[in-house]
Coordinates of C-alpha atoms in Angstrom, one line a residue:
Chain B
X1 CA -11.1 -18.4 24.9
X2 CA -7.8 -19.5 23.6
X3 CA -5.3 -18.5 20.8
X4 CA -7.4 -16.2 18.8
X5 CA -4.8 -13.5 18.4
X6 CA -4.5 -13.6 14.6
X7 CA -3.3 -10.1 13.7
X8 CA -0.8 -7.8 15.7
X9 CA -1.8 -4.2 14.8
X10 CA 0.3 -1.6 16.2
X11 CA -1.3 1.4 18.0
X12 CA -2.8 4.2 16.1
X13 CA -0.3 6.9 17.2
X14 CA 2.3 4.7 15.0
X15 CA 0.4 4.6 11.9
X16 CA -1.9 7.8 11.6
X17 CA 1.0 10.4 11.5
X18 CA 2.5 8.7 8.4
X19 CA -1.0 8.9 6.7
X20 CA -1.6 12.4 7.8
X21 CA 1.7 13.8 6.8
X22 CA 1.6 12.0 3.5
X23 CA -1.7 13.3 2.6
X24 CA -0.3 16.9 3.6
X25 CA 2.8 16.3 1.4
X26 CA 0.5 15.3 -1.6
X27 CA -1.3 18.5 -1.2
X28 CA 1.9 20.4 -1.0
X29 CA 3.2 18.7 -4.2
X30 CA 0.1 19.5 -6.2
X31 CA 0.2 23.0 -4.9
X32 CA 3.9 23.5 -5.8
X33 CA 3.1 22.2 -9.2
X34 CA 1.0 25.2 -9.8
X35 CA 4.1 27.3 -9.5
X36 CA 6.3 25.2 -11.4
X37 CA 4.9 24.6 -14.6
X38 CA 8.0 26.2 -16.2
X39 CA 10.2 23.5 -14.9
X40 CA 9.0 21.2 -17.4
X41 CA 10.3 22.8 -20.3
X42 CA 14.0 21.7 -20.3
X43 CA 16.2 19.2 -18.8
X44 CA 15.0 17.0 -15.8
X45 CA 17.9 18.0 -13.7
X46 CA 16.8 21.2 -12.3
X47 CA 15.8 22.6 -8.7
X48 CA 12.1 22.6 -8.8
X49 CA 11.9 19.3 -10.5
X50 CA 14.0 17.6 -8.1
X51 CA 12.3 19.2 -5.2
X52 CA 8.9 17.9 -6.6
X53 CA 10.2 14.6 -7.5
X54 CA 11.5 14.0 -3.9
X55 CA 8.2 15.5 -2.5
X56 CA 6.2 12.8 -4.5
X57 CA 8.6 9.9 -4.0
X58 CA 9.6 10.5 -0.3
X59 CA 7.0 12.8 1.3
X60 CA 4.0 11.3 -0.5
X61 CA 4.7 7.8 -1.8
X62 CA 7.2 6.6 1.0
X63 CA 5.6 8.4 3.7
X64 CA 2.1 6.7 3.2
X65 CA 4.0 3.2 2.5
X66 CA 5.8 3.4 5.8
X67 CA 2.5 3.9 7.6
X68 CA 0.9 1.1 5.8
X69 CA 3.6 -1.2 6.1
X70 CA 3.9 -0.7 9.9
X71 CA 0.2 -1.7 10.0
X72 CA 0.4 -4.5 7.5
X73 CA 3.8 -6.2 8.2
X74 CA 2.6 -7.6 11.4
X75 CA -0.5 -8.8 9.8
X76 CA 1.2 -10.5 6.9
X77 CA 4.0 -12.0 9.3
X78 CA 1.5 -12.8 12.1
X79 CA 4.0 -11.4 14.7
X80 CA 4.0 -8.1 16.4
X81 CA 6.0 -5.1 15.0
X82 CA 9.5 -5.3 16.6
X83 CA 9.5 -1.7 17.9
X84 CA 6.7 1.1 17.9
X85 CA 9.3 3.5 19.3
X86 CA 11.5 3.0 16.5
X87 CA 8.7 3.3 14.1
X88 CA 7.8 6.8 15.6
X89 CA 11.5 7.9 15.7
X90 CA 11.5 6.9 12.0
X91 CA 8.6 9.1 11.4
X92 CA 10.1 12.3 13.1
X93 CA 13.7 11.8 11.4
X94 CA 11.9 10.9 7.9
X95 CA 9.4 13.9 8.0
X96 CA 11.9 16.6 9.0
X97 CA 14.3 15.1 6.6
X98 CA 11.7 15.5 3.6
X99 CA 10.8 19.0 4.5
X100 CA 14.7 20.0 4.6
X101 CA 15.2 18.1 1.2
X102 CA 12.4 19.7 -0.5
X103 CA 13.3 23.3 0.5
X104 CA 17.0 22.5 -0.2
X105 CA 16.2 21.5 -3.7
X106 CA 13.6 24.2 -4.5
X107 CA 15.9 27.0 -3.3
X108 CA 19.1 25.2 -4.6
X109 CA 20.8 25.2 -1.0
X110 CA 23.5 22.8 -1.8
X111 CA 25.4 22.9 1.3
X112 CA 24.5 22.0 4.9
X113 CA 20.8 21.9 4.6
X114 CA 20.7 19.2 1.8
X115 CA 23.4 17.3 3.5
X116 CA 21.6 17.4 6.8
X117 CA 18.3 16.3 4.9
X118 CA 20.1 13.4 3.2
X119 CA 21.5 12.1 6.4
X120 CA 18.3 12.4 8.4
X121 CA 16.6 10.5 5.6
X122 CA 19.1 7.9 5.3
X123 CA 19.0 7.2 9.1
X124 CA 15.3 6.9 9.0
X125 CA 15.7 4.4 6.2
X126 CA 18.2 2.5 8.2
X127 CA 15.8 2.3 11.3
X128 CA 12.9 1.2 9.0
X129 CA 15.0 -1.5 7.6
X130 CA 16.1 -2.7 11.1
X131 CA 12.5 -2.6 12.3
X132 CA 11.4 -4.7 9.3
X133 CA 14.0 -7.2 9.6
X134 CA 13.6 -7.5 13.2
X135 CA 10.0 -8.2 13.0
X136 CA 10.5 -10.7 10.1
X137 CA 13.1 -12.5 12.3
X138 CA 10.5 -13.4 14.7
X139 CA 8.6 -15.4 12.2
X140 CA 9.2 -19.2 11.6
X141 CA 9.4 -19.0 7.7
X142 CA 10.1 -16.3 5.3
X143 CA 7.0 -16.0 3.1
X144 CA 7.3 -14.8 -0.5
X145 CA 5.6 -11.5 0.6
X146 CA 8.2 -10.9 3.3
X147 CA 11.1 -11.6 0.9
X148 CA 9.7 -8.9 -1.5
X149 CA 9.4 -6.3 1.5
X150 CA 12.9 -7.1 2.9
X151 CA 14.5 -6.8 -0.5
X152 CA 12.5 -3.7 -1.2
X153 CA 13.7 -2.0 2.2
X154 CA 17.3 -3.0 1.3
X155 CA 16.9 -1.4 -2.0
X156 CA 15.5 1.7 -0.1
X157 CA 18.6 1.8 2.2
X158 CA 20.8 1.7 -1.0
X159 CA 18.9 4.3 -2.6
X160 CA 19.0 6.5 0.4
X161 CA 22.8 6.0 0.7
X162 CA 23.5 6.9 -2.8
X163 CA 21.2 9.7 -2.5
X164 CA 23.3 11.1 0.5
X165 CA 26.5 10.8 -1.3
X166 CA 25.1 12.6 -4.0
X167 CA 23.8 15.3 -1.9
X168 CA 27.5 15.8 -0.5
X169 CA 28.8 15.5 -4.0
X170 CA 26.9 18.7 -4.9
X171 CA 29.1 20.9 -2.8
X172 CA 32.1 18.5 -2.0
X173 CA 33.3 16.6 -5.2
X174 CA 33.3 12.9 -4.4
X175 CA 32.4 11.2 -7.7
X176 CA 34.8 10.7 -10.6
X177 CA 32.3 10.2 -13.0
X178 CA 29.1 12.1 -14.1
X179 CA 26.5 13.1 -11.5
X180 CA 23.7 12.4 -13.8
X181 CA 25.0 8.6 -14.1
X182 CA 24.4 8.4 -10.3
X183 CA 21.1 10.1 -10.6
X184 CA 20.0 7.3 -13.1
X185 CA 21.1 4.6 -10.7
X186 CA 19.7 6.4 -7.7
X187 CA 16.4 7.0 -9.4
X188 CA 16.1 3.3 -10.6
X189 CA 17.1 1.9 -7.1
X190 CA 14.2 3.8 -5.7
X191 CA 11.5 3.4 -8.4
X192 CA 12.2 -0.4 -9.1
X193 CA 14.0 -1.7 -6.1
X194 CA 11.9 0.1 -3.5
X195 CA 8.5 1.0 -5.0
X196 CA 8.1 -1.7 -7.6
X197 CA 9.4 -4.6 -5.5
X198 CA 7.4 -3.4 -2.5
X199 CA 4.1 -2.8 -4.4
X200 CA 4.5 -6.4 -5.9
X201 CA 5.0 -8.0 -2.4
X202 CA 2.3 -6.2 -0.7
X203 CA -0.2 -6.2 -3.7
X204 CA 0.3 -9.8 -4.3
X205 CA -1.1 -10.4 -0.8
X206 CA -4.0 -7.6 -0.5
X207 CA -5.5 -7.6 -4.0
X208 CA -6.5 -11.2 -4.2
X209 CA -7.7 -10.8 -0.6
X210 CA -9.8 -7.8 -1.5
X211 CA -11.2 -9.4 -4.5
X212 CA -11.8 -12.8 -2.9
X213 CA -9.5 -14.6 -5.4
X214 CA -8.1 -17.9 -4.6
X215 CA -6.0 -20.6 -6.3
X216 CA -3.6 -18.2 -8.1
X217 CA -0.4 -19.3 -9.6
X218 CA 2.3 -18.0 -7.2
X219 CA 5.1 -19.1 -9.4
X220 CA 4.5 -15.9 -11.5
X221 CA 5.4 -13.8 -8.3
X222 CA 9.0 -15.8 -8.1
X223 CA 9.6 -15.1 -11.8
X224 CA 8.5 -11.5 -11.1
X225 CA 11.0 -11.3 -8.1
X226 CA 13.9 -12.9 -9.8
X227 CA 13.8 -11.0 -13.0
X228 CA 13.2 -7.5 -11.5
X229 CA 15.9 -8.0 -9.0
X230 CA 18.5 -9.6 -11.6
X231 CA 17.5 -6.8 -13.9
X232 CA 18.0 -4.0 -11.5
X233 CA 21.5 -5.5 -10.3
X234 CA 22.8 -5.8 -13.8
X235 CA 21.5 -2.4 -14.7
X236 CA 23.0 -0.7 -11.6
X237 CA 26.5 -2.3 -11.9
X238 CA 26.7 -2.3 -15.6
X239 CA 25.8 1.3 -15.8
X240 CA 28.3 2.2 -12.9
X241 CA 31.3 0.4 -14.3
X242 CA 30.6 0.8 -18.1
X243 CA 28.2 3.8 -18.3
X244 CA 25.7 3.7 -21.1
X245 CA 26.0 0.6 -23.3
X246 CA 23.7 -1.7 -25.4
X247 CA 23.4 -4.1 -22.3
X248 CA 21.1 -1.5 -20.5
X249 CA 18.3 -2.4 -22.9
X250 CA 18.6 -6.0 -22.0
X251 CA 18.4 -5.1 -18.3
X252 CA 15.4 -3.0 -19.0
X253 CA 13.6 -5.9 -20.8
X254 CA 14.5 -8.2 -17.7
X255 CA 12.8 -5.8 -15.3
X256 CA 9.8 -5.3 -17.7
X257 CA 9.4 -9.0 -18.0
X258 CA 9.4 -9.3 -14.1
X259 CA 6.6 -6.5 -14.0
X260 CA 4.7 -8.3 -16.6
X261 CA 4.8 -11.6 -14.7
X262 CA 3.3 -9.4 -11.5
X263 CA 0.7 -8.2 -13.9
X264 CA -0.3 -11.4 -15.2
X265 CA -0.7 -12.5 -11.4
X266 CA -3.1 -9.5 -10.9
X267 CA -4.8 -10.2 -14.0
X268 CA -5.4 -13.8 -12.8
X269 CA -6.8 -12.3 -9.5
X270 CA -9.1 -10.1 -11.4
X271 CA -10.4 -13.1 -13.6
X272 CA -10.9 -15.4 -10.5
X273 CA -12.3 -12.8 -8.3
X274 CA -15.7 -13.5 -6.4
X275 CA -16.3 -9.9 -5.7
X276 CA -17.3 -8.8 -9.1
X277 CA -17.8 -5.0 -8.3
X278 CA -14.8 -2.8 -8.0
X279 CA -15.0 -0.1 -5.3
X280 CA -13.3 3.2 -5.2
X281 CA -10.0 1.8 -3.8
X282 CA -9.8 -1.0 -6.3
X283 CA -10.7 1.3 -9.2
X284 CA -7.9 3.6 -8.3
X285 CA -5.8 0.6 -7.9
X286 CA -6.6 -0.6 -11.4
X287 CA -6.0 2.6 -13.0
X288 CA -2.6 2.7 -11.5
X289 CA -1.6 -0.6 -13.2
X290 CA -3.0 0.7 -16.6
X291 CA -0.9 4.0 -16.0
X292 CA 2.2 1.8 -15.5
X293 CA 2.0 0.6 -19.0
X294 CA 3.1 4.3 -20.3
X295 CA 6.5 4.2 -18.5
X296 CA 7.1 0.7 -19.1
X297 CA 7.1 1.4 -23.0
X298 CA 9.2 4.7 -22.4
X299 CA 11.8 2.7 -20.3
X300 CA 12.4 0.3 -23.3
X301 CA 12.9 3.5 -25.7
X302 CA 15.0 5.5 -23.3
X303 CA 17.2 2.5 -22.4
X304 CA 17.8 2.0 -26.1
X305 CA 18.7 5.5 -27.0
X306 CA 21.1 8.0 -25.4
X307 CA 18.6 10.9 -24.5
X308 CA 20.7 13.8 -23.3
X309 CA 20.9 15.4 -26.9
X310 CA 17.4 14.7 -28.2
X311 CA 14.6 17.0 -27.1
X312 CA 11.7 14.4 -27.7
X313 CA 13.7 11.7 -25.5
X314 CA 14.1 14.5 -22.9
X315 CA 10.4 15.0 -22.7
X316 CA 9.9 11.2 -22.9
X317 CA 11.9 10.9 -19.5
X318 CA 9.7 13.7 -18.0
X319 CA 6.6 11.8 -19.0
X320 CA 8.3 8.7 -17.7
X321 CA 8.7 10.3 -14.5
X322 CA 5.3 11.9 -14.3
X323 CA 3.5 8.6 -15.2
X324 CA 5.5 6.8 -12.3
X325 CA 5.2 9.4 -9.6
X326 CA 1.8 11.3 -10.3
X327 CA 0.4 8.5 -12.4
X328 CA 1.0 5.0 -10.9
X329 CA 2.2 5.6 -7.4
X330 CA -0.2 8.3 -6.6
X331 CA -3.2 6.5 -8.0
X332 CA -2.2 3.3 -6.2
X333 CA -1.8 5.3 -2.9
X334 CA -5.0 7.2 -3.6
X335 CA -6.8 4.0 -3.9
X336 CA -5.2 2.0 -1.1
X337 CA -5.7 4.6 1.3
X338 CA -9.4 3.8 1.1
X339 CA -8.6 0.1 1.3
X340 CA -6.6 0.3 4.4
X341 CA -7.0 3.5 6.6
X342 CA -10.7 3.0 7.4
X343 CA -10.1 -0.4 8.3
X344 CA -7.0 0.5 10.6
X345 CA -9.4 3.0 12.4
X346 CA -12.3 0.6 12.5
X347 CA -10.2 -2.2 14.0
X348 CA -9.3 0.2 16.8
X349 CA -12.5 2.0 17.3
X350 CA -15.4 -0.3 16.6
X351 CA -14.3 -4.0 16.3
X352 CA -15.6 -5.0 19.6
X353 CA -19.0 -3.5 19.6
X354 CA -21.1 -6.4 18.6
X355 CA -24.1 -5.5 16.6
X356 CA -23.2 -1.9 17.1
X357 CA -20.1 -2.4 14.8
X358 CA -22.4 -3.0 11.9
X359 CA -23.7 0.6 12.2
X360 CA -20.4 2.1 11.2
X361 CA -18.7 0.2 8.7
X362 CA -15.2 1.1 7.3
X363 CA -16.8 2.1 3.6
X364 CA -19.1 4.5 5.6
X365 CA -16.3 6.4 7.3
X366 CA -15.5 8.9 4.4
X367 CA -17.4 11.0 2.0
X368 CA -18.1 8.6 -1.0
X369 CA -19.1 11.5 -3.3
X370 CA -15.9 13.3 -2.7
X371 CA -14.0 10.0 -3.2
X372 CA -15.6 9.6 -6.6
X373 CA -15.0 13.2 -7.8
X374 CA -11.4 12.6 -6.5
X375 CA -11.2 9.7 -8.9
X376 CA -12.7 11.8 -11.6
X377 CA -10.4 14.7 -11.4
X378 CA -7.2 12.5 -11.0
X379 CA -8.3 10.8 -14.1
X380 CA -8.4 14.1 -15.9
X381 CA -5.4 15.8 -14.3
X382 CA -2.7 13.2 -15.2
X383 CA -3.4 13.2 -19.1
X384 CA -3.8 16.9 -19.1
X385 CA -0.4 17.4 -17.4
X386 CA 1.2 14.8 -19.7
X387 CA -0.3 16.8 -22.7
X388 CA 1.0 20.1 -21.3
X389 CA 4.4 18.5 -21.2
X390 CA 4.4 17.0 -24.8
X391 CA 3.1 20.3 -26.2
X392 CA 5.2 22.5 -23.9
X393 CA 2.1 24.5 -23.0
X394 CA 2.2 26.0 -19.5
X395 CA -1.4 26.9 -19.6
X396 CA -2.6 23.3 -20.3
X397 CA -0.2 22.1 -17.4
X398 CA -1.7 24.5 -15.1
X399 CA -5.3 23.2 -15.9
X400 CA -3.9 19.8 -15.1
X401 CA -2.1 20.9 -12.0
X402 CA -5.2 22.5 -10.9
X403 CA -7.2 19.3 -11.1
X404 CA -4.5 17.6 -9.2
X405 CA -4.6 20.2 -6.6
X406 CA -8.4 19.8 -6.0
X407 CA -7.8 16.0 -6.2
X408 CA -5.5 16.4 -3.3
X409 CA -7.7 18.8 -1.3
X410 CA -10.6 16.1 -1.6
X411 CA -8.4 13.4 -0.7
X412 CA -7.2 15.3 2.4
X413 CA -10.7 16.0 3.3
X414 CA -11.6 12.3 3.4
X415 CA -8.2 11.4 5.1
X416 CA -9.0 13.9 8.1
X417 CA -12.7 12.5 7.9
X418 CA -11.6 8.8 8.5
X419 CA -8.9 9.8 11.1
X420 CA -11.7 11.8 12.8
X421 CA -13.3 8.6 13.9
X422 CA -10.4 7.8 16.0
X423 CA -11.1 10.8 18.0
X424 CA -14.9 10.8 18.2
X425 CA -16.7 9.2 21.0
X426 CA -17.9 5.7 20.0
X427 CA -21.6 6.4 20.1
X428 CA -21.7 9.7 18.2
X429 CA -20.2 8.4 14.9
X430 CA -22.6 8.9 12.2
X431 CA -24.4 6.2 10.2
X432 CA -25.1 7.0 6.7
X433 CA -22.4 9.5 6.4
X434 CA -22.2 9.0 2.6
X435 CA -23.1 12.2 0.9
Chain K
X1 CA -22.1 -26.0 10.9
X2 CA -21.8 -29.6 10.9
X3 CA -24.9 -31.3 9.9
X4 CA -24.3 -35.0 11.0
X5 CA -25.5 -34.7 14.4
X6 CA -28.4 -33.4 16.3
X7 CA -27.6 -29.9 17.6
X8 CA -29.1 -28.3 20.8
X9 CA -31.0 -25.2 21.0
X10 CA -28.2 -23.5 22.4
X11 CA -26.1 -24.4 19.3
X12 CA -28.8 -23.0 17.0
X13 CA -28.7 -19.7 19.1
X14 CA -24.9 -19.4 18.8
X15 CA -25.4 -19.8 15.0
X16 CA -27.9 -17.2 14.9
X17 CA -25.8 -14.9 17.0
X18 CA -22.6 -15.2 14.9
X19 CA -24.8 -13.8 12.0
X20 CA -24.3 -10.6 13.7
X21 CA -20.5 -10.8 13.1
X22 CA -19.7 -9.0 9.8
X23 CA -16.4 -9.2 7.7
X24 CA -16.1 -5.4 7.4
X25 CA -14.2 -5.5 4.2
X26 CA -16.8 -7.7 2.5
X27 CA -19.9 -6.6 4.3
X28 CA -21.1 -10.2 4.7
X29 CA -21.7 -12.0 7.9
X30 CA -19.1 -14.8 8.8
X31 CA -22.0 -17.5 8.6
X32 CA -23.1 -16.7 5.3
X33 CA -19.4 -16.3 4.2
X34 CA -18.9 -20.0 5.4
X35 CA -16.2 -19.1 7.8
X36 CA -17.7 -21.0 10.8
X37 CA -16.6 -24.6 10.7
X38 CA -17.8 -26.0 14.0
X39 CA -20.2 -24.8 16.8
X40 CA -20.5 -27.3 19.8
X41 CA -21.9 -26.9 23.2
X42 CA -21.8 -29.3 26.1
X43 CA -22.2 -28.7 30.0
X44 CA -18.6 -29.8 30.9
X45 CA -16.4 -27.7 28.4
X46 CA -19.1 -25.0 27.4
X47 CA -19.0 -23.5 23.7
X48 CA -16.6 -24.5 21.1
X49 CA -16.3 -22.6 17.9
X50 CA -14.1 -23.2 15.1
X51 CA -13.7 -20.5 12.4
X52 CA -11.5 -19.9 9.6
X53 CA -10.7 -16.6 7.6
X54 CA -10.9 -16.0 3.8
X55 CA -7.0 -15.6 3.7
X56 CA -4.3 -16.2 6.1
X57 CA -3.0 -13.1 7.6
X58 CA -6.3 -11.4 6.8
X59 CA -6.0 -7.9 8.5
X60 CA -9.6 -8.2 9.7
X61 CA -8.8 -11.3 11.7
X62 CA -8.4 -9.7 14.9
X63 CA -11.6 -7.8 14.5
X64 CA -13.7 -10.8 13.4
X65 CA -12.2 -13.0 16.3
X66 CA -12.9 -10.2 18.7
X67 CA -16.5 -9.7 17.5
X68 CA -17.1 -13.4 17.8
X69 CA -15.8 -13.2 21.5
X70 CA -18.1 -10.3 22.0
X71 CA -21.3 -11.4 20.7
X72 CA -21.2 -14.9 22.4
X73 CA -20.1 -13.6 25.8
X74 CA -22.9 -11.1 25.6
X75 CA -25.5 -13.6 24.8
X76 CA -24.1 -16.4 27.1
X77 CA -22.3 -14.5 29.8
X78 CA -22.2 -17.6 32.0
X79 CA -20.9 -20.1 29.6
X80 CA -17.1 -20.3 28.9
X81 CA -16.0 -20.0 25.3
X82 CA -13.3 -21.9 23.4
X83 CA -12.8 -20.2 20.3
X84 CA -10.4 -21.7 17.7
X85 CA -8.9 -20.3 14.6
X86 CA -8.1 -22.9 12.1
X87 CA -6.9 -23.1 8.4
X88 CA -7.7 -26.7 7.6
X89 CA -9.9 -27.4 5.5
X90 CA -8.8 -24.1 3.7
X91 CA -11.6 -21.9 2.9
X92 CA -13.2 -21.8 -0.6
X93 CA -16.0 -20.3 -2.4
X94 CA -18.1 -23.5 -2.0
X95 CA -18.6 -22.8 1.6
X96 CA -20.5 -19.6 0.8
X97 CA -24.1 -19.8 1.6
X98 CA -26.7 -19.1 -1.0
X99 CA -27.5 -15.9 0.8
X100 CA -23.8 -15.2 0.9
X101 CA -23.6 -15.8 -2.9
X102 CA -26.5 -13.5 -3.6
X103 CA -24.8 -10.6 -1.5
X104 CA -21.6 -11.1 -3.7
X105 CA -23.5 -11.2 -6.9
X106 CA -22.2 -14.5 -7.6
X107 CA -25.2 -16.3 -9.0

């Protein structure tokens, strides 16, 4: 046999810790929300909100994305990951950094703990970027997907760098300008530069593949890449040098236009798909894109107005953050976990068993009923939390947080269930494990 | 499988054996998906199989190729296998068999 190596999956020990820890942090995030409903009644710059935002963005979102990328990057680029050891070191530094950061924010420990956390996280981002660049360097040509991933990873490093400086600024004055100004830049470097660009790059590869959609117009992705990056660069530089001004709205429009180009690409994939039925993973994914419409509208409103003195706009900012982190990113990750994790385990455990492999298919590796309930509860939790914030009702928020916590518990059960296949004896794994 | 030549019994057996290889994401075997471009057998060079994937960089690529190797080696342990992954012609929905289209609810 010759030349049949097409993908270069890293070992399970590289990828699984990210998935397990990410799932745990999601449950911790939902649990902490149960005790922090009072945090949504005022300004967004306060300890519990900062702790939960970073748990969501780093512990949940970025943790799972790191794991998925270490698996997918070699597949997309068709070369092996540069260093598995570096990926494992990234995990330990990042996980410890996130724990320190969340505790530091929650208990307002603005000295050494938050400084240590920010440095650990920054170093882990640096290692991640190095691994990504060194892996992509082995390829002959830079694909559009790789360009998205590299750009997103650079934005992530800049987010981490600014975040670390901000962490030091809390106890050692560094900035001559408002801390909140840098918070806006930091947040958008992370949300647009890291998450949005990365999601565009990875989703533009995976979603057409999952839907069996071909012949798509990739020029849309080039426009999406250019507009989003130009908008973000303009937003960050102009905000830094000139602070709030009318041009911010223009940069927001550019970024929104970039996202719309990406949307049209996904919509085209949906229209041209051969697989008509959407499974649980794709339902969550489509829900994520629907939820993204809310912060897109809000971003245009808050970029047009100065929100600090207006209680309605302050609530709009909270809704903006919630729909991005608890809505869009969470829904996407909840869904894509079912589209990636079972396959990662399956490739390692069952892919060379001939006819035997057909007995344990990836879609049978988790409790389907629990996944369906998870989707339902998630669909309830986000609107309820948003209503709670808008009407300033802690009771309503608590109900939403409760739904989200149960969602997280069900998700964790399924993640553990899927991963347990990697530990089981090959022959004892169940067929018909759907409940 | 190319239909312009006469196939040996072994080639038909290979064709049937490959129906046991499932794309785990789609849940359809690679023959009905139209991923098998060529099956050839002769005594000198053994078995030659050319396959493609629905998308370049498919995460299931390794698994599919590994399974083809597994089922062929299991059924024909004494015959050498030359398994090639090709990208030309590019896979399209036209290559899906009627059974595959029915499984995908395309009809």
